[in-house]
């Protein structure tokens, strides 16, 4: 497949910059695979699309406020995007400006925290450590910003910490939301369960590759960043049982598809 096969016009004014007050009021396009027919719904109508006894699989990863803005030694601005914590307590991260963030250099976030570059790993990645009274989690709780996707062309707000998050998010680790699930509300999930649909969780922590544009014409040549995922034994068993019963497995979003 060629990258150009997927080109289409998307007017900038059609890209919402703020979420609707009601998550479930978002629009939902339904493609009938058998006929190619397209129907237009609202997300809350998904209740009528999933038959009772089917299985709905959710990604319960939680977005961390992974974007850190600070200053280099000479006072110029710098940005760190955390990817994930490593076993030795350092973090995998990306940085800008990349050419200036060499081993030993620091990005100061405040009087109580700085990020020191430990190692340049290639592919835009670095290993960093936190220096100062605050540990990593205390630092991004105090200084971190929600890493909104590049098509949201406004600064993040305090409300984004709650809205750029699924209502069922549990486990910290993503640098971007598993967006297909953003439209579920607790009430809608309760109605799905009441309908007889089984719900099962897994985790796939969305990595920075989700922000990386495809720069090759041959899609097979596009380098993919690895992502950490966990399919619980209980979820795997439910999937196996439901498939044996002839039920469908509904994956909420591409992150669930990748993990499954």
Short mmCIF file of C-alpha atoms in Angstrom, two decimals:
data_model
loop_
_atom_site.label_atom_id
_atom_site.label_comp_id
_atom_site.label_asym_id
_atom_site.label_seq_id
_atom_site.Cartn_x
_atom_site.Cartn_y
_atom_site.Cartn_z
CA UNK A 1 0.00 0.00 0.00
CA UNK A 2 1.12 3.53 -0.77
CA UNK A 3 0.76 6.46 1.58
CA UNK A 4 -0.83 8.47 -1.23
CA UNK A 5 -3.69 5.94 -1.36
CA UNK A 6 -4.94 7.47 1.88
CA UNK A 7 -4.81 11.14 0.89
CA UNK A 8 -8.08 13.03 1.28
CA UNK A 9 -9.22 16.59 1.89
CA UNK A 10 -9.96 17.46 5.53
CA UNK A 11 -10.79 21.17 5.94
CA UNK A 12 -9.19 22.60 9.09
CA UNK A 13 -12.49 24.21 10.13
CA UNK A 14 -14.03 20.73 10.37
CA UNK A 15 -11.60 19.63 13.09
CA UNK A 16 -13.19 20.33 16.48
CA UNK A 17 -10.87 22.17 18.85
CA UNK A 18 -12.98 21.61 21.98
CA UNK A 19 -15.02 18.60 23.13
CA UNK A 20 -18.81 18.67 23.33
CA UNK A 21 -20.29 19.05 26.84
CA UNK A 22 -21.86 15.58 26.46
CA UNK A 23 -19.29 12.94 25.44
CA UNK A 24 -21.93 10.67 23.92
CA UNK A 25 -23.36 13.44 21.71
CA UNK A 26 -20.48 13.10 19.24
CA UNK A 27 -21.35 11.93 15.74
CA UNK A 28 -20.85 8.30 14.71
CA UNK A 29 -20.46 7.09 11.14
CA UNK A 30 -21.61 3.51 10.54
CA UNK A 31 -20.32 1.62 7.49
CA UNK A 32 -22.28 -1.48 6.50
CA UNK A 33 -19.48 -3.78 5.38
CA UNK A 34 -21.77 -6.08 3.40
CA UNK A 35 -23.34 -3.35 1.25
CA UNK A 36 -21.01 -0.35 1.59
CA UNK A 37 -23.93 1.76 2.79
CA UNK A 38 -23.13 4.64 5.14
CA UNK A 39 -25.41 5.75 7.96
CA UNK A 40 -25.05 8.67 10.35
CA UNK A 41 -25.72 8.24 14.07
CA UNK A 42 -24.71 9.75 17.38
CA UNK A 43 -22.32 7.83 19.59
CA UNK A 44 -25.01 6.99 22.15
CA UNK A 45 -26.71 4.96 19.38
CA UNK A 46 -23.91 2.38 19.66
CA UNK A 47 -26.20 0.75 22.20
CA UNK A 48 -28.44 -0.37 19.34
CA UNK A 49 -25.53 -1.64 17.24
CA UNK A 50 -23.95 -4.15 19.63
CA UNK A 51 -26.07 -7.31 20.00
CA UNK A 52 -26.61 -8.78 23.47
CA UNK A 53 -24.08 -11.51 24.37
CA UNK A 54 -21.30 -9.87 22.30
CA UNK A 55 -18.04 -8.71 23.90
CA UNK A 56 -16.79 -5.10 24.11
CA UNK A 57 -13.05 -4.69 24.81
CA UNK A 58 -11.78 -1.39 26.28
CA UNK A 59 -8.27 0.06 26.65
CA UNK A 60 -7.99 1.21 30.28
CA UNK A 61 -4.65 2.99 29.83
CA UNK A 62 -4.53 6.47 31.34
CA UNK A 63 -2.87 9.52 29.75
CA UNK A 64 -0.09 11.08 31.80
CA UNK A 65 0.64 14.84 31.57
CA UNK A 66 3.81 13.91 29.72
CA UNK A 67 4.76 17.21 28.05
CA UNK A 68 7.22 19.28 30.08
CA UNK A 69 8.30 22.81 29.18
CA UNK A 70 11.46 24.24 30.70
CA UNK A 71 14.66 26.16 30.02
CA UNK A 72 18.15 25.05 29.03
CA UNK A 73 21.26 26.28 30.85
CA UNK A 74 21.51 29.40 28.69
CA UNK A 75 17.85 30.25 29.27
CA UNK A 76 16.44 29.14 25.92
CA UNK A 77 13.20 27.16 25.89
CA UNK A 78 13.12 23.38 25.63
CA UNK A 79 10.48 20.68 25.66
CA UNK A 80 10.56 17.11 26.95
CA UNK A 81 7.93 14.50 26.05
CA UNK A 82 8.05 11.53 28.39
CA UNK A 83 7.44 8.11 26.84
CA UNK A 84 7.76 5.57 29.65
CA UNK A 85 9.71 4.76 32.80
CA UNK A 86 12.58 2.29 32.51
CA UNK A 87 13.49 -0.39 35.09
CA UNK A 88 16.45 1.63 36.44
CA UNK A 89 14.26 4.65 37.29
CA UNK A 90 15.29 6.71 34.26
CA UNK A 91 12.74 7.61 31.57
CA UNK A 92 12.56 7.19 27.84
CA UNK A 93 11.76 10.60 26.35
CA UNK A 94 11.82 12.78 23.27
CA UNK A 95 13.18 16.32 23.30
CA UNK A 96 13.17 19.58 21.40
CA UNK A 97 15.42 21.10 20.17
CA UNK A 98 16.98 17.68 19.67
CA UNK A 99 20.41 18.90 18.60
CA UNK A 100 20.89 20.87 21.83
CA UNK A 101 19.81 18.17 24.30
CA UNK A 102 23.03 16.19 24.62
CA UNK A 103 24.13 13.93 27.52
CA UNK A 104 24.84 15.89 30.69
CA UNK A 105 22.69 18.86 29.77
CA UNK A 106 19.67 19.83 31.82
CA UNK A 107 16.24 21.30 31.24
CA UNK A 108 15.09 23.18 34.33
CA UNK A 109 11.35 23.06 35.00
CA UNK A 110 11.36 24.95 38.30
CA UNK A 111 13.39 25.39 41.46
CA UNK A 112 12.43 21.90 42.61
CA UNK A 113 12.90 19.84 39.44
CA UNK A 114 15.03 19.45 36.33
CA UNK A 115 15.46 16.83 33.63
CA UNK A 116 19.00 15.68 32.84
CA UNK A 117 19.86 13.98 29.54
CA UNK A 118 21.60 10.67 30.30
CA UNK A 119 21.93 9.12 26.85
CA UNK A 120 20.92 9.77 23.24
CA UNK A 121 19.42 6.58 21.83
CA UNK A 122 18.61 7.55 18.24
CA UNK A 123 15.30 7.80 16.46
CA UNK A 124 14.55 10.98 18.40
CA UNK A 125 14.65 9.14 21.74
CA UNK A 126 16.70 9.91 24.82
CA UNK A 127 17.16 8.43 28.27
CA UNK A 128 16.64 11.07 30.96
CA UNK A 129 16.54 11.30 34.73
CA UNK A 130 14.86 13.69 37.13
CA UNK A 131 17.04 15.85 39.35
CA UNK A 132 15.80 17.71 42.43
CA UNK A 133 13.40 17.22 45.34
CA UNK A 134 10.50 16.11 43.11
CA UNK A 135 10.44 12.64 41.59
CA UNK A 136 9.10 12.01 38.10
CA UNK A 137 5.43 11.64 39.01
CA UNK A 138 5.44 14.64 41.32
CA UNK A 139 7.13 16.62 38.56
CA UNK A 140 4.61 15.91 35.84
CA UNK A 141 1.77 16.38 38.31
CA UNK A 142 3.09 19.90 39.01
CA UNK A 143 4.62 20.92 35.68
CA UNK A 144 3.27 18.50 33.09
CA UNK A 145 0.84 19.44 30.32
CA UNK A 146 -1.56 17.11 28.55
CA UNK A 147 0.08 16.17 25.21
CA UNK A 148 -2.80 17.11 22.94
CA UNK A 149 -2.47 15.85 19.35
CA UNK A 150 -1.00 18.26 16.76
CA UNK A 151 -4.35 18.83 15.04
CA UNK A 152 -5.62 20.50 18.24
CA UNK A 153 -4.17 23.95 17.65
CA UNK A 154 -4.69 25.52 21.05
CA UNK A 155 -2.85 25.35 24.38
CA UNK A 156 -4.02 22.66 26.80
CA UNK A 157 -6.35 23.75 29.59
CA UNK A 158 -7.03 22.42 33.09
CA UNK A 159 -10.23 20.81 31.76
CA UNK A 160 -8.21 18.73 29.28
CA UNK A 161 -6.77 16.65 32.13
CA UNK A 162 -10.24 15.19 32.61
CA UNK A 163 -11.71 15.39 29.09
CA UNK A 164 -8.66 14.04 27.22
CA UNK A 165 -9.13 10.84 29.19
CA UNK A 166 -11.62 7.98 28.99
CA UNK A 167 -14.02 7.66 31.93
CA UNK A 168 -12.68 4.14 32.54
CA UNK A 169 -8.94 4.99 32.44
CA UNK A 170 -7.08 3.26 35.28
CA UNK A 171 -3.40 2.65 34.58
CA UNK A 172 -0.94 5.49 33.89
CA UNK A 173 1.24 5.18 30.81
CA UNK A 174 -0.14 6.72 27.59
CA UNK A 175 1.15 9.91 25.98
CA UNK A 176 -2.07 10.18 23.93
CA UNK A 177 -5.61 9.11 24.63
CA UNK A 178 -7.13 6.00 23.07
CA UNK A 179 -9.55 8.39 21.41
CA UNK A 180 -12.30 6.01 20.24
CA UNK A 181 -13.24 5.46 23.89
CA UNK A 182 -13.48 9.15 24.77
CA UNK A 183 -17.18 9.16 23.84
CA UNK A 184 -18.34 6.61 26.41
CA UNK A 185 -20.00 7.89 29.58
CA UNK A 186 -20.52 5.88 32.79
CA UNK A 187 -24.26 5.88 32.08
CA UNK A 188 -23.79 4.59 28.53
CA UNK A 189 -21.49 1.80 29.75
CA UNK A 190 -24.09 0.82 32.36
CA UNK A 191 -26.73 0.61 29.62
CA UNK A 192 -24.39 -1.53 27.51
CA UNK A 193 -23.99 -3.96 30.42
CA UNK A 194 -27.74 -3.94 31.11
CA UNK A 195 -28.27 -4.95 27.48
CA UNK A 196 -26.31 -8.15 28.16
CA UNK A 197 -23.03 -7.14 26.53
CA UNK A 198 -19.88 -8.31 28.33
CA UNK A 199 -17.12 -5.72 28.85
CA UNK A 200 -13.46 -6.71 29.28
CA UNK A 201 -10.34 -4.54 29.80
CA UNK A 202 -6.80 -4.54 28.52
CA UNK A 203 -3.99 -1.96 28.48
CA UNK A 204 -1.99 -0.59 25.58
CA UNK A 205 0.03 2.48 26.52
CA UNK A 206 -0.04 4.77 23.48
CA UNK A 207 3.49 5.85 22.53
CA UNK A 208 4.89 8.92 20.77
CA UNK A 209 4.73 7.15 17.42
CA UNK A 210 1.07 8.19 17.31
CA UNK A 211 2.26 11.78 16.73
CA UNK A 212 4.86 10.84 14.11
CA UNK A 213 3.80 11.61 10.53
CA UNK A 214 4.26 8.96 7.85
CA UNK A 215 7.15 10.25 5.76
CA UNK A 216 7.62 7.28 3.42
CA UNK A 217 5.55 6.51 0.32
CA UNK A 218 5.81 2.77 1.00
CA UNK A 219 3.86 2.14 4.23
CA UNK A 220 5.94 -0.95 5.00
CA UNK A 221 9.01 1.30 5.32
CA UNK A 222 7.45 3.50 8.03
CA UNK A 223 9.27 2.91 11.35
CA UNK A 224 6.87 2.14 14.21
CA UNK A 225 7.72 2.92 17.83
CA UNK A 226 7.12 -0.01 20.19
CA UNK A 227 4.27 0.20 22.71
CA UNK A 228 3.80 -1.61 26.02
CA UNK A 229 0.61 -3.65 26.31
CA UNK A 230 -1.01 -6.14 28.68
CA UNK A 231 -3.91 -8.47 27.88
CA UNK A 232 -5.01 -9.95 31.24
CA UNK A 233 -5.45 -13.71 31.42
CA UNK A 234 -9.09 -13.16 32.37
CA UNK A 235 -9.73 -11.03 29.26
CA UNK A 236 -8.04 -13.59 27.01
CA UNK A 237 -10.24 -16.34 28.50
CA UNK A 238 -13.42 -14.32 27.95
CA UNK A 239 -12.44 -13.63 24.32
CA UNK A 240 -11.76 -17.33 23.71
CA UNK A 241 -15.11 -18.31 25.23
CA UNK A 242 -17.11 -15.67 23.35
CA UNK A 243 -15.54 -16.62 20.02
CA UNK A 244 -16.31 -20.29 20.68
CA UNK A 245 -19.93 -19.29 21.30
CA UNK A 246 -20.05 -17.51 17.94
CA UNK A 247 -20.21 -14.02 19.47
CA UNK A 248 -18.48 -10.98 18.01
CA UNK A 249 -15.62 -9.16 19.74
CA UNK A 250 -15.91 -5.37 19.47
CA UNK A 251 -12.55 -3.61 19.81
CA UNK A 252 -12.89 0.01 20.91
CA UNK A 253 -10.33 1.77 18.78
CA UNK A 254 -7.10 0.89 17.02
CA UNK A 255 -5.17 0.53 20.30
CA UNK A 256 -7.38 -2.42 21.27
CA UNK A 257 -7.04 -3.86 17.75
CA UNK A 258 -3.24 -3.68 18.03
CA UNK A 259 -3.17 -5.34 21.45
CA UNK A 260 -5.56 -8.12 20.42
#
